[in-house]
Amino acid sequence: MNRLYHYPLSPFSRKVRLSLAEKRIEVELTQERYWEKDPDFLRRNPAGKVPVLRLGNKLMSESTAICEYLEQAYPNPPLLPRDPDAAYEARRLVGWFDDTFYHECTVKLVGERVFRKVMGTGYPDSTNVKAGSRAVRFHLDYMTGLLEKRRWLAGNEMTLADFAAAAQMSCLDYISDVDWNRSEVVKDWYAKIKSRPAFRTLLADQVPGFLPPAHYADLDF
Amino acid sequence: MNRLYHYPLSPFSRKVRLSLAEKRIEVELTQERYWEKDPDFLRRNPAGKVPVLRLGNKLMSESTAICEYLEQAYPNPPLLPRDPDAAYEARRLVGWFDDTFYHECTVKLVGERVFRKVMGTGYPDSTNVKAGSRAVRFHLDYMTGLLEKRRWLAGNEMTLADFAAAAQMSCLDYISDVDWNRSEVVKDWYAKIKSRPAFRTLLADQVPGFLPPAHYADLDF
């Protein structure tokens, strides 16, 4: 059986889960407290990060490399456009959310509010939390600019860029750190992506000690 | 004319410079002190990061998206294998060096020793520097394990993985933070990649106030 070693509020695990589900590849999920550096887990991925995917007899890590592989090996439905310019734009936005958004928003909010407690590394740093909240507003405005010109983030088709973005934002939404009232188009985009069957298991995730708000799993939030 | 907005010790700029040079795409280089957030630069890339590539009438950012685009639009010489498994392994290692190696080693050493001074953000944090040096040894050992079984990092052909790795390591080597005596195979690999014409402009880079060691630009180091 295929298996994904993941952590519920890991955006990179979520991005891969969305790709797998959209391509109808079934996996069993195993929660991995990756920061505890279990020797078995480090053998699977010496980088010590989630997600790690066991797909048939292959053991795979690095979420972007996994998604690119899935795209080649399971091309339907496509999550990257064929046209090089359109594919570039999708990949640019995957990089934007995996790197810039992740470090500016997710690390500073989910990292401070949830992971510090779960990992036992102290209390949230309020300077980081404030910077994270400010950055979320910047990113919502950037997304608004894109979505006013396009149906999805990278163009008129849904791509991996939408999954990369929704993966990060769903982690923030779990702790109520997205002000959906700031942008109608972003809220509409998130409602569209949230209603896909692929999103269902993400909305059922729970981290003990942190209850998601009522709107988190509500498709008509 | 094509133009690359870069910074000399930015490993992501270096990765793109190596790809461009290997594919014989000529670009003019413009140094960008990206952390100063010049409004013109932020218009080119609202994420505020280097590299940014002006290629014909296209303005491109996110180093991985740029390299994937170059691979599609300029397929010769190939820097990613055609076989999906081999391509996965190359992309996994690009992710390894761009993310894990960068945060564990480059940020903790080049970030502390060079960028703090250049950006005016204080003195190096010795805890970070020590952690960075320890991490370099771990990564050298990991690379040794790969290179004992393969001619290049991701297989028997040179790929983007080698450029991602060499881009990071050349920044560390500029400040003498790689102990080449630790691994004969890694030293041989670096000598091979350093002697490629694509590497030449990297070795001529200088950051004012930081003189590279004599061996930095020496092909027989």
Short mmCIF file of C-alpha atoms in Angstrom, two decimals:
data_model
loop_
_atom_site.label_atom_id
_atom_site.label_comp_id
_atom_site.label_asym_id
_atom_site.label_seq_id
_atom_site.Cartn_x
_atom_site.Cartn_y
_atom_site.Cartn_z
CA MET A 1 0.00 0.00 0.00
CA ASN A 2 1.14 3.54 -0.73
CA ARG A 3 1.84 5.55 2.38
CA LEU A 4 2.40 9.22 3.11
CA TYR A 5 4.37 10.20 6.22
CA HIS A 6 3.02 13.63 7.03
CA TYR A 7 2.09 16.07 9.76
CA PRO A 8 -1.42 17.63 9.85
CA LEU A 9 -0.36 21.28 9.76
CA SER A 10 2.60 20.79 7.43
CA PRO A 11 1.74 22.80 4.30
CA PHE A 12 4.13 20.74 2.16
CA SER A 13 2.41 17.52 3.24
CA ARG A 14 -0.91 19.16 2.38
CA LYS A 15 0.29 20.18 -1.09
CA VAL A 16 1.26 16.57 -1.83
CA ARG A 17 -1.99 15.21 -0.33
CA LEU A 18 -3.99 17.50 -2.61
CA SER A 19 -2.02 16.37 -5.68
CA LEU A 20 -2.41 12.70 -4.76
CA ALA A 21 -6.14 13.04 -4.15
CA GLU A 22 -6.74 15.03 -7.34
CA LYS A 23 -4.95 12.30 -9.31
CA ARG A 24 -6.88 9.63 -7.39
CA ILE A 25 -3.79 7.92 -6.00
CA GLU A 26 -4.77 6.28 -2.74
CA VAL A 27 -2.41 6.50 0.22
CA GLU A 28 -2.56 5.59 3.86
CA LEU A 29 -1.51 8.45 6.11
CA THR A 30 1.01 8.08 8.91
CA GLN A 31 1.51 11.02 11.22
CA GLU A 32 5.17 11.74 11.77
CA ARG A 33 6.46 13.97 14.58
CA TYR A 34 9.44 14.64 12.33
CA TRP A 35 11.19 17.03 14.74
CA GLU A 36 11.72 14.12 17.16
CA LYS A 37 14.16 12.70 14.61
CA ASP A 38 13.15 9.07 14.98
CA PRO A 39 15.98 6.96 13.44
CA ASP A 40 13.51 4.99 11.27
CA PHE A 41 12.16 8.22 9.86
CA LEU A 42 15.65 9.65 9.25
CA ARG A 43 16.48 6.53 7.27
CA ARG A 44 13.48 7.29 5.06
CA ASN A 45 14.55 10.92 4.63
CA PRO A 46 17.92 12.02 6.01
CA ALA A 47 16.74 15.64 5.59
CA GLY A 48 14.32 14.92 8.47
CA LYS A 49 11.35 16.63 6.83
CA VAL A 50 7.81 15.66 5.90
CA PRO A 51 6.24 14.67 3.57
CA VAL A 52 7.81 11.35 2.67
CA LEU A 53 5.87 9.24 0.17
CA ARG A 54 6.15 5.49 -0.22
CA LEU A 55 4.75 4.90 -3.70
CA GLY A 56 4.96 1.27 -4.74
CA ASN A 57 8.57 0.36 -3.98
CA LYS A 58 9.78 3.96 -4.21
CA LEU A 59 10.52 6.16 -1.21
CA MET A 60 10.25 9.83 -2.12
CA SER A 61 10.86 13.17 -0.39
CA GLU A 62 10.91 16.91 -1.25
CA SER A 63 7.36 18.01 -2.00
CA THR A 64 8.13 19.80 -5.27
CA ALA A 65 10.09 16.84 -6.67
CA ILE A 66 7.21 14.54 -5.63
CA CYS A 67 4.60 16.73 -7.34
CA GLU A 68 6.68 16.98 -10.52
CA TYR A 69 7.07 13.20 -10.53
CA LEU A 70 3.33 12.67 -10.06
CA GLU A 71 2.75 15.03 -12.97
CA GLN A 72 4.95 12.94 -15.24
CA ALA A 73 3.85 9.51 -14.05
CA TYR A 74 0.13 10.29 -13.57
CA PRO A 75 -0.58 13.04 -16.08
CA ASN A 76 -4.38 13.03 -15.61
CA PRO A 77 -5.78 15.34 -14.52
CA PRO A 78 -2.91 17.71 -15.35
CA LEU A 79 -1.83 20.11 -12.60
CA LEU A 80 0.81 21.89 -14.69
CA PRO A 81 -0.02 23.46 -18.06
CA ARG A 82 1.74 22.11 -21.18
CA ASP A 83 2.61 25.55 -22.51
CA PRO A 84 6.08 26.52 -21.17
CA ASP A 85 5.05 30.11 -20.30
CA ALA A 86 1.94 28.95 -18.44
CA ALA A 87 3.90 26.18 -16.71
CA TYR A 88 6.51 28.76 -15.66
CA GLU A 89 3.83 30.94 -14.10
CA ALA A 90 2.40 27.99 -12.16
CA ARG A 91 5.87 26.99 -10.93
CA ARG A 92 6.74 30.57 -10.04
CA LEU A 93 3.71 30.71 -7.78
CA VAL A 94 4.48 27.31 -6.26
CA GLY A 95 7.87 28.79 -5.34
CA TRP A 96 6.21 31.97 -4.09
CA PHE A 97 3.97 30.07 -1.66
CA ASP A 98 6.44 27.32 -0.70
CA ASP A 99 9.19 29.78 0.08
CA THR A 100 8.12 33.43 0.47
CA PHE A 101 4.64 32.89 1.88
CA TYR A 102 5.81 29.98 4.05
CA HIS A 103 8.66 31.92 5.68
CA GLU A 104 6.82 35.24 5.95
CA CYS A 105 3.43 33.94 7.11
CA THR A 106 3.19 30.24 7.99
CA VAL A 107 6.41 29.98 10.01
CA LYS A 108 5.64 33.22 11.84
CA LEU A 109 2.03 32.29 12.71
CA VAL A 110 1.54 28.51 12.70
CA GLY A 111 5.18 28.06 13.73
CA GLU A 112 4.82 30.40 16.70
CA ARG A 113 1.28 29.60 17.80
CA VAL A 114 1.16 25.83 17.22
CA PHE A 115 4.59 24.28 16.65
CA ARG A 116 6.25 25.96 19.63
CA LYS A 117 3.71 24.31 21.90
CA VAL A 118 3.66 20.96 20.09
CA MET A 119 7.47 20.79 19.93
CA GLY A 120 7.90 22.24 23.43
CA THR A 121 10.11 25.16 22.37
CA GLY A 122 8.52 27.92 24.46
CA TYR A 123 5.95 30.65 23.99
CA PRO A 124 4.99 32.47 20.78
CA ASP A 125 7.23 35.42 19.94
CA SER A 126 4.83 38.34 19.55
CA THR A 127 7.14 40.23 17.17
CA ASN A 128 7.01 37.29 14.78
CA VAL A 129 3.24 36.94 15.14
CA LYS A 130 2.75 40.63 14.34
CA ALA A 131 5.07 40.44 11.32
CA GLY A 132 3.25 37.31 10.16
CA SER A 133 -0.18 38.97 10.36
CA ARG A 134 1.11 41.97 8.42
CA ALA A 135 2.57 39.67 5.77
CA VAL A 136 -0.73 37.79 5.39
CA ARG A 137 -2.39 41.07 4.43
CA PHE A 138 0.32 41.77 1.83
CA HIS A 139 -0.11 38.29 0.36
CA LEU A 140 -3.93 38.54 0.32
CA ASP A 141 -3.58 41.76 -1.66
CA TYR A 142 -1.11 40.14 -4.06
CA MET A 143 -3.48 37.21 -4.60
CA THR A 144 -6.36 39.62 -5.13
CA GLY A 145 -4.40 41.28 -7.93
CA LEU A 146 -3.87 37.90 -9.62
CA LEU A 147 -7.43 36.65 -9.13
CA GLU A 148 -8.97 39.81 -10.51
CA LYS A 149 -7.38 38.91 -13.86
CA ARG A 150 -7.61 35.11 -13.77
CA ARG A 151 -9.98 32.34 -12.68
CA TRP A 152 -7.21 30.53 -10.78
CA LEU A 153 -3.93 31.83 -9.39
CA ALA A 154 -1.69 30.96 -12.35
CA GLY A 155 -4.24 31.29 -15.16
CA ASN A 156 -7.66 30.10 -16.15
CA GLU A 157 -7.01 26.46 -15.19
CA MET A 158 -6.46 25.10 -11.70
CA THR A 159 -2.78 24.18 -11.18
CA LEU A 160 -0.32 23.10 -8.54
CA ALA A 161 0.00 26.82 -7.70
CA ASP A 162 -3.55 26.77 -6.28
CA PHE A 163 -2.69 23.69 -4.21
CA ALA A 164 0.56 25.24 -2.94
CA ALA A 165 -1.35 28.37 -1.90
CA ALA A 166 -4.34 26.54 -0.41
CA ALA A 167 -2.00 24.23 1.50
CA GLN A 168 -0.36 27.20 3.25
CA MET A 169 -3.59 29.14 3.77
CA SER A 170 -5.51 26.18 5.17
CA CYS A 171 -2.86 25.86 7.90
CA LEU A 172 -3.32 29.55 8.76
CA ASP A 173 -7.09 29.20 8.60
CA TYR A 174 -6.92 26.36 11.14
CA ILE A 175 -5.79 28.97 13.68
CA SER A 176 -8.06 31.75 12.31
CA ASP A 177 -5.17 33.75 10.90
CA VAL A 178 -6.75 34.65 7.57
CA ASP A 179 -9.08 37.63 7.39
CA TRP A 180 -11.35 36.40 4.60
CA ASN A 181 -13.27 39.67 4.64
CA ARG A 182 -10.25 41.46 3.22
CA SER A 183 -10.80 40.09 -0.28
CA GLU A 184 -13.95 38.78 -1.94
CA VAL A 185 -12.07 37.18 -4.86
CA VAL A 186 -9.65 35.34 -2.59
CA LYS A 187 -12.53 34.11 -0.45
CA ASP A 188 -14.34 32.88 -3.57
CA TRP A 189 -11.19 31.16 -4.82
CA TYR A 190 -10.69 29.42 -1.46
CA ALA A 191 -14.35 28.33 -1.35
CA LYS A 192 -13.95 26.79 -4.82
CA ILE A 193 -10.81 24.88 -3.92
CA LYS A 194 -12.10 23.86 -0.50
CA SER A 195 -15.17 22.23 -2.05
CA ARG A 196 -13.08 19.82 -4.14
CA PRO A 197 -13.18 16.19 -2.92
CA ALA A 198 -9.35 16.33 -2.71
CA PHE A 199 -9.66 18.83 0.15
CA ARG A 200 -11.84 16.68 2.38
CA THR A 201 -9.21 14.83 4.42
CA LEU A 202 -7.36 18.09 5.13
CA LEU A 203 -10.46 19.57 6.71
CA ALA A 204 -10.80 16.54 9.00
CA ASP A 205 -7.26 16.95 10.42
CA GLN A 206 -6.90 17.88 14.05
CA VAL A 207 -3.93 18.82 16.18
CA PRO A 208 -4.57 17.93 19.85
CA GLY A 209 -4.84 21.06 21.97
CA PHE A 210 -5.84 23.24 19.02
CA LEU A 211 -9.47 23.24 17.97
CA PRO A 212 -10.09 24.74 14.52
CA PRO A 213 -12.72 27.50 14.31
CA ALA A 214 -16.23 26.55 13.15
CA HIS A 215 -15.72 28.05 9.67
CA TYR A 216 -12.54 25.98 9.03
CA ALA A 217 -14.34 22.91 7.65
CA ASP A 218 -17.44 24.80 6.50
CA LEU A 219 -17.66 24.89 2.71
CA ASP A 220 -19.94 27.94 2.86
CA PHE A 221 -17.77 29.85 5.30
CA MET B 1 19.53 42.23 -24.10
CA ASN B 2 18.81 39.55 -21.51
CA ARG B 3 19.61 40.65 -17.99
CA LEU B 4 19.97 38.86 -14.66
CA TYR B 5 19.41 40.83 -11.47
CA HIS B 6 21.51 38.96 -8.95
CA TYR B 7 23.75 39.21 -5.91
CA PRO B 8 27.25 37.67 -5.95
CA LEU B 9 26.86 35.39 -2.93
CA SER B 10 23.21 34.47 -3.59
CA PRO B 11 23.25 30.72 -4.21
CA PHE B 12 19.94 30.90 -6.12
CA SER B 13 21.38 33.52 -8.48
CA ARG B 14 24.40 31.26 -8.94
CA LYS B 15 22.25 28.24 -9.76
CA VAL B 16 20.49 30.23 -12.52
CA ARG B 17 23.78 31.69 -13.78
CA LEU B 18 25.19 28.17 -14.13
CA SER B 19 22.10 26.98 -16.04
CA LEU B 20 22.17 30.00 -18.35
CA ALA B 21 25.88 29.61 -19.06
CA GLU B 22 25.64 25.86 -19.65
CA LYS B 23 22.85 26.49 -22.16
CA ARG B 24 24.85 29.35 -23.70
CA ILE B 25 22.22 32.00 -23.06
CA GLU B 26 24.00 35.31 -22.74
CA VAL B 27 22.91 37.73 -20.05
CA GLU B 28 24.18 40.98 -18.67
CA LEU B 29 24.50 40.93 -14.90
CA THR B 30 23.11 43.65 -12.65
CA GLN B 31 23.96 43.52 -8.97
CA GLU B 32 20.90 44.05 -6.84
CA ARG B 33 21.07 44.86 -3.12
CA TYR B 34 17.64 43.25 -2.86
CA TRP B 35 17.29 43.74 0.91
CA GLU B 36 17.17 47.52 0.36
CA LYS B 37 13.79 46.98 -1.31
CA ASP B 38 14.24 49.46 -4.12
CA PRO B 39 10.75 50.19 -5.57
CA ASP B 40 11.92 49.47 -9.14
CA PHE B 41 13.20 46.10 -8.04
CA LEU B 42 10.02 45.30 -6.11
CA ARG B 43 8.02 46.01 -9.26
CA ARG B 44 10.13 43.40 -11.05
CA ASN B 45 9.60 40.87 -8.26
CA PRO B 46 7.18 41.72 -5.43
CA ALA B 47 8.70 38.83 -3.45
CA GLY B 48 11.82 41.02 -3.17
CA LYS B 49 14.27 38.22 -3.91
CA VAL B 50 17.04 37.58 -6.41
CA PRO B 51 17.49 36.25 -9.03
CA VAL B 52 15.18 38.02 -11.44
CA LEU B 53 15.73 37.26 -15.12
CA ARG B 54 14.73 39.48 -18.01
CA LEU B 55 14.66 37.07 -20.95
CA GLY B 56 13.50 38.73 -24.15
CA ASN B 57 10.30 40.47 -23.10
CA LYS B 58 9.69 38.14 -20.14
CA LEU B 59 10.45 39.02 -16.54
CA MET B 60 10.99 35.90 -14.46
CA SER B 61 11.58 35.08 -10.79
CA GLU B 62 11.86 32.01 -8.51
CA SER B 63 15.04 30.17 -9.39
CA THR B 64 13.48 26.71 -9.68
CA ALA B 65 10.70 27.94 -11.98
CA ILE B 66 13.32 29.74 -14.10
CA CYS B 67 15.49 26.62 -14.38
CA GLU B 68 12.49 24.44 -15.30
CA TYR B 69 11.50 26.97 -17.96
CA LEU B 70 15.02 27.07 -19.40
CA GLU B 71 14.93 23.28 -19.54
CA GLN B 72 11.74 23.34 -21.62
CA ALA B 73 12.60 26.29 -23.84
CA TYR B 74 16.32 25.52 -24.30
CA PRO B 75 16.54 21.73 -23.98
CA ASN B 76 20.19 21.47 -25.07
CA PRO B 77 22.27 20.52 -23.22
CA PRO B 78 19.71 18.83 -20.93
CA LEU B 79 20.11 19.45 -17.21
CA LEU B 80 17.23 17.19 -16.17
CA PRO B 81 17.06 13.54 -17.25
CA ARG B 82 14.12 12.41 -19.41
CA ASP B 83 13.41 9.31 -17.34
CA PRO B 84 10.87 10.24 -14.63
CA ASP B 85 12.71 8.35 -11.86
CA ALA B 86 16.03 9.97 -12.73
CA ALA B 87 14.38 13.39 -13.07
CA TYR B 88 12.76 12.90 -9.66
CA GLU B 89 16.15 12.17 -8.09
CA ALA B 90 17.67 15.31 -9.66
CA ARG B 91 14.74 17.45 -8.46
CA ARG B 92 14.85 15.88 -4.99
CA LEU B 93 18.46 16.97 -4.66
CA VAL B 94 17.72 20.44 -6.02
CA GLY B 95 15.17 20.69 -3.19
CA TRP B 96 17.68 19.26 -0.73
CA PHE B 97 20.28 21.92 -1.51
CA ASP B 98 17.90 24.85 -2.11
CA ASP B 99 16.05 24.26 1.13
CA THR B 100 17.77 21.97 3.67
CA PHE B 101 21.38 22.80 2.84
CA TYR B 102 20.60 26.49 2.37
CA HIS B 103 18.88 26.89 5.74
CA GLU B 104 21.22 24.60 7.69
CA CYS B 105 24.52 25.75 6.21
CA THR B 106 24.45 28.78 3.91
CA VAL B 107 22.15 30.98 6.01
CA LYS B 108 24.05 30.07 9.19
CA LEU B 109 27.51 30.73 7.74
CA VAL B 110 27.34 33.12 4.76
CA GLY B 111 24.29 34.76 6.32
CA GLU B 112 26.05 35.36 9.62
CA ARG B 113 29.57 36.11 8.41
CA VAL B 114 28.84 38.14 5.26
CA PHE B 115 25.23 39.30 5.00
CA ARG B 116 25.03 40.67 8.54
CA LYS B 117 27.90 43.00 7.74
CA VAL B 118 26.75 43.86 4.21
CA MET B 119 23.17 44.48 5.35
CA GLY B 120 24.24 46.19 8.58
CA THR B 121 22.33 43.85 10.91
CA GLY B 122 24.97 43.31 13.57
CA TYR B 123 27.64 40.76 14.41
CA PRO B 124 27.68 37.05 13.55
CA ASP B 125 25.81 34.86 16.03
CA SER B 126 28.38 32.27 17.11
CA THR B 127 25.71 29.66 17.94
CA ASN B 128 24.49 29.81 14.37
CA VAL B 129 28.02 29.69 12.99
CA LYS B 130 28.82 26.59 15.05
CA ALA B 131 25.58 24.88 14.02
CA GLY B 132 26.33 25.76 10.39
CA SER B 133 29.82 24.27 10.51
CA ARG B 134 28.45 21.08 12.06
CA ALA B 135 25.79 20.88 9.36
CA VAL B 136 28.37 21.28 6.58
CA ARG B 137 30.12 18.13 7.86
CA PHE B 138 26.81 16.22 7.82
CA HIS B 139 26.11 17.34 4.27
CA LEU B 140 29.64 16.53 3.07
CA ASP B 141 29.17 13.01 4.43
CA TYR B 142 25.78 12.71 2.73
CA MET B 143 27.27 13.85 -0.58
CA THR B 144 30.14 11.40 -0.13
CA GLY B 145 27.61 8.58 0.18
CA LEU B 146 25.98 9.63 -3.09
CA LEU B 147 29.22 10.23 -5.00
CA GLU B 148 30.68 6.87 -4.01
CA LYS B 149 27.88 5.26 -6.05
CA ARG B 150 27.48 7.80 -8.88
CA ARG B 151 29.59 10.00 -11.14
CA TRP B 152 27.43 13.05 -10.40
CA LEU B 153 25.11 13.77 -7.47
CA ALA B 154 21.86 12.54 -9.01
CA GLY B 155 23.24 9.83 -11.29
CA ASN B 156 25.86 9.31 -13.97
CA GLU B 157 25.01 12.50 -15.84
CA MET B 158 25.50 16.06 -14.65
CA THR B 159 22.16 17.67 -13.73
CA LEU B 160 20.65 20.72 -12.13
CA ALA B 161 21.26 18.96 -8.79
CA ASP B 162 25.00 19.45 -9.27
CA PHE B 163 24.45 23.14 -10.03
CA ALA B 164 22.19 23.60 -7.00
CA ALA B 165 24.81 21.99 -4.78
CA ALA B 166 27.79 23.78 -6.32
CA ALA B 167 25.93 27.10 -6.10
CA GLN B 168 25.53 26.72 -2.33
CA MET B 169 29.00 25.28 -1.74
CA SER B 170 30.78 27.94 -3.79
CA CYS B 171 29.26 30.60 -1.51
CA LEU B 172 30.59 28.73 1.53
CA ASP B 173 33.95 28.23 -0.15
CA TYR B 174 34.23 31.98 -0.71
CA ILE B 175 34.52 32.33 3.08
CA SER B 176 36.58 29.12 3.53
CA ASP B 177 33.75 27.25 5.22
CA VAL B 178 34.16 23.94 3.41
CA ASP B 179 36.75 21.48 4.67
CA TRP B 180 37.65 19.84 1.35
CA ASN B 181 39.97 17.41 3.10
CA ARG B 182 36.99 15.68 4.66
CA SER B 183 36.02 13.91 1.44
CA GLU B 184 38.13 13.03 -1.58
CA VAL B 185 35.08 12.25 -3.78
CA VAL B 186 33.35 15.53 -2.97
CA LYS B 187 36.56 17.45 -3.67
CA ASP B 188 36.95 15.65 -7.02
CA TRP B 189 33.31 16.37 -7.89
CA TYR B 190 33.74 20.07 -7.07
CA ALA B 191 36.98 20.27 -9.08
CA LYS B 192 35.12 18.78 -12.09
CA ILE B 193 32.22 21.22 -11.86
CA LYS B 194 34.46 24.19 -11.10
CA SER B 195 36.46 23.62 -14.27
CA ARG B 196 33.41 24.02 -16.53
CA PRO B 197 33.32 27.26 -18.52
CA ALA B 198 29.90 27.96 -16.93
CA PHE B 199 31.61 28.38 -13.56
CA ARG B 200 34.04 31.06 -14.63
CA THR B 201 32.05 34.22 -13.89
CA LEU B 202 31.14 32.91 -10.43
CA LEU B 203 34.79 32.59 -9.52
CA ALA B 204 35.42 36.21 -10.54
CA ASP B 205 32.72 37.58 -8.19
CA GLN B 206 33.83 39.71 -5.28
CA VAL B 207 32.00 41.14 -2.30
CA PRO B 208 33.74 44.32 -1.06
CA GLY B 209 35.25 43.78 2.37
CA PHE B 210 35.49 40.02 1.90
CA LEU B 211 38.47 38.63 0.02
CA PRO B 212 38.06 35.02 -1.07
CA PRO B 213 40.87 32.62 -0.10
CA ALA B 214 43.53 31.80 -2.70
CA HIS B 215 42.08 28.34 -3.42
CA TYR B 216 38.58 29.75 -4.20
CA ALA B 217 39.24 30.46 -7.88
CA ASP B 218 42.00 27.84 -8.26
CA LEU B 219 40.88 24.97 -10.46
CA ASP B 220 43.54 22.69 -8.92
CA PHE B 221 42.70 23.61 -5.35
#
